[in-house]
Amino acid sequence: MLNLPENFQNYSEARQQGFLRLKELKESGKKVVGIFCTYTPTELILAAGAVPVGLCGVSDEPIPFAEKHLPKNLCPLIKSSYGFAISDTCPYFYFSDMILAETTCDGKKKMYELMGEIKYTHVMQLPQGRSGNLALESWYSEMLRLRDVLNQQLGVEITDDDLRKAIHLKNRERKAMLDYFEIGKLKPTPISGYEISTVIDTNSFIFDTEEKISILEKRTAQLRQDYEEKFKGKPSRPRILITGCPTGGVREKIIRQIEELGADIVGFENCCGPRAQKDMVDENKDPYLALAEKYLRINCSVMSPNPGRIEAMAEMIDEYQVDGVIEVILQACHTFAIESYRIKKFVTEEKHLPFLSLETDYSQADTGQINTRISAFLEILAT
Ligand code: BJ8
């Protein structure tokens, strides 16, 4: 039995509740900006007095709609996100006044061109790597361009003061998220990976940042107490680190299943974990430069090269006392699939830990095969 909070809502319950809250906000005159990626500088959206809402598709239901326009052999996250937009079945997309996106992987950036035909979509030109003089300079100028776009599209005037306040607030939220993630460092862990994955994805349906911070702080305090009272000194199950693509769309099929089969997911080295939270935006410099620096440091495989991912993984393996690493590659995600070779080598040869890579999509077709592979992997950990 997973140690879930008393008022735990699964993803679809939380998503549905968010509809009503967002509808009320819209009726009160709030502007809404739909977003898809960890590279999005949400501080600028908050500084514009608008609400950011995550639109990443985690369901296979809208995929048949997407496949009318997009190739079948494409990442399910991209097809699901576009499918929701084209089928007009996502209230969050419907309520969005505009979409804010970035040129990350090829699939996403080309899909955004089509999405722009449905709703106004601003695409930030993310540099392909961090090296070279122009990377930071061009990303910095993209921050300024975004400010101008938001001003124009939302009819506001973002001041430096607004932005500094939004940066401070988001840094506080980051700290609350980090403290929550770090509960996974306790051994045995009182928190399940299923809870972490659900809470992080559903956070995007709570539109008041102060409320988000308070929910996270309370849950973290509760988990620390649970550890002292119910977990401390007890034997630990095998401790798994998840890496690779975002796992919201395979939460039941993989994340829940790993824990049902007898292991604990203690951390996520992907966009469902501390990747974007662990370093703050510098509050003591030009806020646009500080945002550009911070968001350019995110270790996603779309960056070339991307050595920071190995560094982050090394740190997490040690700090979370990991026994094995499971990588999730969404079908047709070339950047993570290609990095997989290096990640496997690092985990098995440098960290001497077992490694399993699962390539999957959002369908249920491979559920049996995935269960068999996870079970076999957990048996290796047990020996
Ligand atoms: S910062 S991980 S949220 S890009 S899985 S759509 S890369 S083909 S989701 Fe991502 Fe931003 Fe990176 Fe995070 Fe493309 Fe791969 Fe699909 Fe992906």
XYZ file of C-alpha atoms and ligand atoms in Angstrom:
400
model
C 0.000 0.000 0.000
C 1.408 3.378 -1.005
C 1.707 6.034 1.708
C -0.534 8.627 0.033
C -1.888 11.809 1.662
C -5.414 11.618 3.141
C -6.867 13.995 0.555
C -4.885 12.463 -2.346
C -6.448 13.077 -5.746
C -5.345 11.057 -8.718
C -4.343 12.881 -11.880
C -7.737 12.906 -13.581
C -9.575 14.035 -10.421
C -7.115 16.897 -9.896
C -7.275 17.826 -13.572
C -11.066 17.995 -13.465
C -11.116 20.123 -10.327
C -8.694 22.492 -11.976
C -11.169 23.099 -14.831
C -13.632 24.743 -12.491
C -10.984 26.877 -10.801
C -9.642 28.010 -14.151
C -13.113 28.824 -15.452
C -13.697 31.044 -12.418
C -10.362 32.762 -12.956
C -11.186 33.398 -16.604
C -14.555 34.826 -15.658
C -12.815 37.172 -13.238
C -10.729 38.494 -16.148
C -7.457 36.579 -15.631
C -5.410 35.775 -18.708
C -4.151 32.211 -19.189
C -0.996 31.072 -20.967
C -0.700 27.412 -22.015
C 2.788 25.912 -21.646
C 4.528 22.607 -22.452
C 8.069 22.544 -21.198
C 10.468 22.975 -18.294
C 12.343 25.590 -20.340
C 9.372 27.968 -20.121
C 10.249 31.024 -17.995
C 6.956 31.035 -16.077
C 8.185 34.026 -14.061
C 7.434 36.254 -17.053
C 3.870 34.902 -17.257
C 3.332 35.593 -13.552
C 4.865 39.038 -13.916
C 2.281 39.717 -16.644
C -0.447 38.961 -14.071
C -1.429 35.838 -16.030
C -1.698 32.201 -15.069
C 0.543 29.520 -16.615
C -1.153 26.172 -17.235
C 0.574 22.949 -18.299
C -0.852 21.443 -21.496
C 1.406 18.411 -21.932
C -0.701 15.492 -23.093
C -0.476 12.411 -20.864
C -3.378 10.445 -22.322
C -3.643 8.262 -25.420
C -7.278 9.246 -26.053
C -6.595 12.253 -28.321
C -3.798 10.521 -30.270
C -6.068 9.285 -33.133
C -7.059 12.939 -33.750
C -3.393 13.965 -33.891
C -2.530 11.162 -36.284
C -4.778 12.735 -38.906
C -2.128 15.477 -39.242
C 1.023 14.071 -37.660
C 3.050 10.953 -38.459
C 2.174 7.858 -36.409
C 5.819 7.277 -35.601
C 6.098 10.333 -33.356
C 6.500 10.796 -29.618
C 3.160 10.135 -27.827
C 3.598 13.262 -25.694
C 3.629 15.407 -28.825
C 0.712 13.570 -30.436
C -1.341 13.664 -27.249
C -0.715 17.405 -26.732
C -1.621 18.229 -30.322
C -4.564 15.805 -30.291
C -6.113 17.639 -27.339
C -5.728 20.940 -29.164
C -7.113 19.818 -32.511
C -10.034 17.864 -31.048
C -11.037 20.740 -28.766
C -11.325 18.323 -25.843
C -9.008 20.055 -23.374
C -10.601 22.882 -21.375
C -7.121 24.121 -20.406
C -6.231 24.599 -24.062
C -9.638 26.150 -24.679
C -9.200 28.671 -21.831
C -5.660 29.616 -22.860
C -5.374 33.110 -24.324
C -2.132 32.118 -25.989
C 0.395 29.300 -26.127
C 4.022 29.720 -25.130
C 6.411 27.118 -26.538
C 10.110 26.580 -27.284
C 12.185 24.998 -30.059
C 13.216 21.932 -28.064
C 13.049 18.642 -30.003
C 12.255 18.483 -33.729
C 8.870 16.902 -33.169
C 7.685 19.528 -30.739
C 8.918 22.530 -32.669
C 7.328 21.370 -35.930
C 4.095 20.458 -34.130
C 3.935 24.002 -32.704
C 3.809 25.360 -36.255
C 0.537 23.454 -36.721
C -0.724 24.369 -33.285
C -0.189 28.017 -34.188
C -2.925 27.610 -36.794
C -5.413 26.777 -34.025
C -4.367 29.369 -31.435
C -1.787 32.143 -31.181
C 1.492 30.360 -30.345
C 4.701 32.157 -29.488
C 7.753 29.933 -29.929
C 10.941 30.934 -28.130
C 14.084 30.035 -30.080
C 15.995 27.902 -27.601
C 19.717 27.559 -28.411
C 20.766 23.995 -29.297
C 23.575 24.014 -26.748
C 25.110 26.120 -24.002
C 28.580 26.551 -25.442
C 29.650 29.373 -27.723
C 29.336 33.073 -27.113
C 25.970 33.383 -28.739
C 23.966 30.841 -26.735
C 23.370 32.984 -23.663
C 23.170 36.175 -25.684
C 20.470 34.833 -27.978
C 18.474 33.225 -25.138
C 18.670 36.522 -23.245
C 17.258 38.344 -26.250
C 14.485 35.723 -26.427
C 13.527 36.685 -22.854
C 13.205 40.319 -23.900
C 11.233 39.324 -26.998
C 8.894 37.258 -24.826
C 8.313 40.245 -22.549
C 7.249 42.303 -25.582
C 5.003 39.524 -26.894
C 3.285 39.089 -23.521
C 2.811 42.840 -23.205
C 1.187 42.979 -26.587
C -0.885 39.790 -26.481
C -2.143 40.198 -22.937
C -2.427 43.992 -22.975
C -0.100 44.548 -20.010
C 3.193 46.276 -19.252
C 5.623 44.037 -17.386
C 7.903 46.111 -15.156
C 11.255 44.994 -13.734
C 9.682 45.210 -10.311
C 6.862 42.795 -11.328
C 9.440 40.413 -12.687
C 11.641 40.542 -9.594
C 8.632 39.742 -7.405
C 7.655 36.816 -9.675
C 11.233 35.499 -9.565
C 11.242 35.644 -5.783
C 7.899 33.832 -5.576
C 8.972 31.104 -8.005
C 12.233 30.629 -6.101
C 10.182 30.018 -2.967
C 8.067 27.502 -4.858
C 11.239 25.810 -6.148
C 12.583 25.512 -2.621
C 9.286 23.955 -1.431
C 9.401 21.463 -4.320
C 13.011 20.582 -3.645
C 12.335 19.941 0.040
C 9.447 17.710 -1.019
C 11.574 15.757 -3.538
C 14.324 15.339 -0.985
C 12.053 13.270 1.239
C 13.038 10.480 -1.170
C 16.552 10.611 0.326
C 15.264 9.114 3.582
C 15.823 5.374 3.923
C 13.385 3.701 3.874
C 11.500 6.344 1.971
C 8.091 7.362 3.297
C 7.086 8.845 -0.077
C 6.110 6.911 -3.196
C 7.246 7.813 -6.687
C 3.608 7.533 -7.700
C 2.747 10.361 -5.316
C 5.677 12.513 -6.453
C 4.772 12.069 -10.104
C 1.094 12.840 -9.503
C 1.676 15.839 -7.244
C 4.194 17.432 -9.587
C 1.944 17.049 -12.636
C -1.211 18.203 -10.859
C 0.566 21.211 -9.335
C 0.022 22.862 -12.662
C -3.754 22.817 -11.987
C -3.372 24.926 -8.841
C -3.162 28.485 -10.013
C -2.218 30.273 -6.819
C 1.524 29.890 -6.219
C 1.207 30.658 -2.482
C -1.357 27.851 -2.201
C 0.996 25.469 -4.033
C 3.842 26.345 -1.677
C 1.678 25.828 1.384
C 0.364 22.419 0.171
C 3.916 21.245 -0.540
C 5.284 22.481 2.788
C 2.505 20.779 4.746
C 2.939 17.496 2.916
C 6.723 17.593 3.398
C 6.293 18.157 7.144
C 3.760 15.297 7.299
C 6.119 12.942 5.458
C 8.979 13.787 7.822
C 6.720 12.967 10.734
C 5.594 9.707 9.052
C 9.230 8.768 8.624
C 9.994 9.291 12.315
C 6.873 7.477 13.481
C 6.382 4.675 10.980
C 9.395 4.140 8.728
C 12.670 4.860 10.564
C 14.694 1.735 11.324
C 12.535 -0.490 9.088
C 14.065 -2.413 6.136
C 14.153 -0.628 2.801
C 12.825 -1.995 -0.486
C 15.091 -1.659 -3.547
C 15.518 2.044 -4.347
C 14.963 3.071 -7.954
C 15.918 6.248 -9.800
C 13.825 7.063 -12.873
C 15.486 8.829 -15.782
C 14.689 9.757 -19.394
C 11.528 11.288 -20.848
C 8.684 12.777 -18.799
C 6.670 9.950 -17.215
C 3.222 11.515 -16.672
C 1.757 9.484 -19.550
C 3.059 6.170 -18.184
C 2.306 6.842 -14.528
C 0.027 3.811 -14.124
C 1.768 1.494 -16.575
C 5.332 2.002 -15.314
C 5.614 4.195 -12.215
C 2.827 2.573 -10.227
C 3.763 -0.868 -11.499
C 7.394 -0.642 -10.309
C 6.154 0.106 -6.804
C 3.424 -2.552 -6.898
C 6.079 -5.076 -7.892
C 8.093 -4.339 -4.765
C 10.518 -1.417 -5.243
C 10.463 2.237 -4.171
C 10.978 5.022 -6.678
C 13.007 7.474 -4.621
C 13.770 10.071 -7.268
C 13.220 11.276 -10.800
C 16.127 12.422 -12.958
C 13.708 13.745 -15.564
C 11.354 16.703 -15.856
C 9.120 15.204 -13.127
C 11.950 15.664 -10.593
C 14.347 18.292 -9.275
C 15.970 18.948 -12.683
C 14.538 22.428 -13.009
C 14.159 23.183 -9.313
C 17.613 22.592 -7.989
C 19.083 25.831 -9.050
C 17.451 29.131 -8.317
C 17.140 32.261 -10.411
C 19.710 34.803 -9.215
C 17.738 37.610 -7.555
C 20.655 40.041 -7.567
C 21.173 40.798 -11.233
C 19.335 41.944 -14.350
C 16.220 39.728 -14.071
C 16.167 38.908 -17.801
C 19.792 37.810 -17.740
C 19.173 35.812 -14.556
C 16.248 34.013 -16.239
C 18.276 33.332 -19.376
C 21.135 31.862 -17.329
C 18.875 29.722 -15.175
C 16.796 28.204 -17.962
C 19.810 27.545 -20.155
C 21.244 25.342 -17.387
C 18.415 22.754 -17.627
C 19.855 19.352 -18.490
C 17.498 18.141 -21.190
C 18.702 15.833 -23.970
C 17.650 18.426 -26.544
C 20.861 20.271 -25.580
C 24.017 19.244 -27.385
C 26.232 18.395 -25.626
C 24.430 17.692 -22.366
C 27.044 16.706 -19.754
C 25.017 18.199 -16.899
C 22.630 15.248 -17.041
C 25.384 12.793 -16.083
C 26.502 15.112 -13.276
C 22.938 15.392 -11.969
C 22.525 11.640 -12.199
C 25.765 10.985 -10.312
C 24.624 13.292 -7.547
C 21.172 11.737 -7.332
C 22.472 8.149 -7.329
C 24.668 8.969 -4.338
C 22.356 11.238 -2.402
C 19.237 9.108 -2.852
C 21.179 5.858 -2.148
C 19.915 4.325 -5.378
C 20.075 0.547 -6.028
C 19.069 0.576 -9.710
C 18.167 2.971 -12.538
C 15.168 2.600 -14.844
C 15.088 4.752 -17.949
C 11.846 5.532 -19.766
C 12.127 6.442 -23.435
C 8.970 7.553 -25.167
C 8.682 6.029 -28.623
C 10.468 8.106 -31.300
C 12.190 10.409 -28.806
C 15.544 10.472 -30.574
C 17.430 12.743 -28.200
C 16.798 10.656 -25.080
C 17.135 7.402 -27.057
C 20.588 8.422 -28.287
C 21.723 9.585 -24.846
C 20.644 6.186 -23.499
C 23.936 4.545 -24.544
C 25.978 6.992 -22.457
C 23.604 6.840 -19.535
C 23.736 3.042 -19.471
C 27.534 3.052 -19.620
C 27.727 5.576 -16.814
C 25.277 3.737 -14.559
C 26.666 0.251 -15.113
C 30.395 0.933 -15.535
C 30.987 3.922 -13.300
C 28.291 3.498 -10.701
C 28.182 -0.324 -10.960
C 24.418 -0.397 -10.716
C 21.818 -2.374 -12.690
C 20.137 -0.405 -15.482
C 16.923 -1.047 -17.401
C 15.738 0.949 -20.402
C 12.056 0.752 -21.358
C 10.868 2.154 -24.648
C 7.136 2.665 -24.671
C 4.190 4.808 -25.705
C 0.881 5.708 -24.056
C -1.009 2.596 -25.195
C -1.674 -0.445 -23.024
C -0.418 -2.853 -25.703
C 2.946 -3.514 -24.018
C 1.734 -3.660 -20.396
C 2.408 -7.391 -20.034
C 5.847 -7.155 -21.584
C 6.767 -4.198 -19.377
C 5.637 -6.028 -16.238
C 7.814 -8.988 -17.167
C 10.862 -6.798 -17.745
C 10.389 -4.842 -14.517
C 9.888 -8.068 -12.531
C 13.071 -9.556 -13.984
C 14.975 -6.351 -13.184
C 13.749 -6.310 -9.593
C 14.833 -9.915 -9.218
C 18.365 -8.898 -10.211
C 18.246 -6.191 -7.534
C 17.128 -8.699 -4.939
C 20.111 -11.021 -5.557
S 12.945 20.099 -20.827
S 12.280 16.665 -21.409
S 9.669 18.998 -20.975
S 11.724 19.091 -23.946
S 9.826 13.051 -24.917
S 8.488 15.867 -26.629
S 12.027 15.620 -26.002
S 10.393 13.552 -28.387
S 9.276 16.304 -23.364
Fe 10.672 17.684 -22.565
Fe 11.153 20.223 -22.123
Fe 13.148 18.496 -22.368
Fe 11.646 18.446 -20.223
Fe 10.444 15.635 -27.609
Fe 11.408 13.521 -26.382
Fe 8.833 13.690 -26.801
Fe 9.995 15.294 -25.075
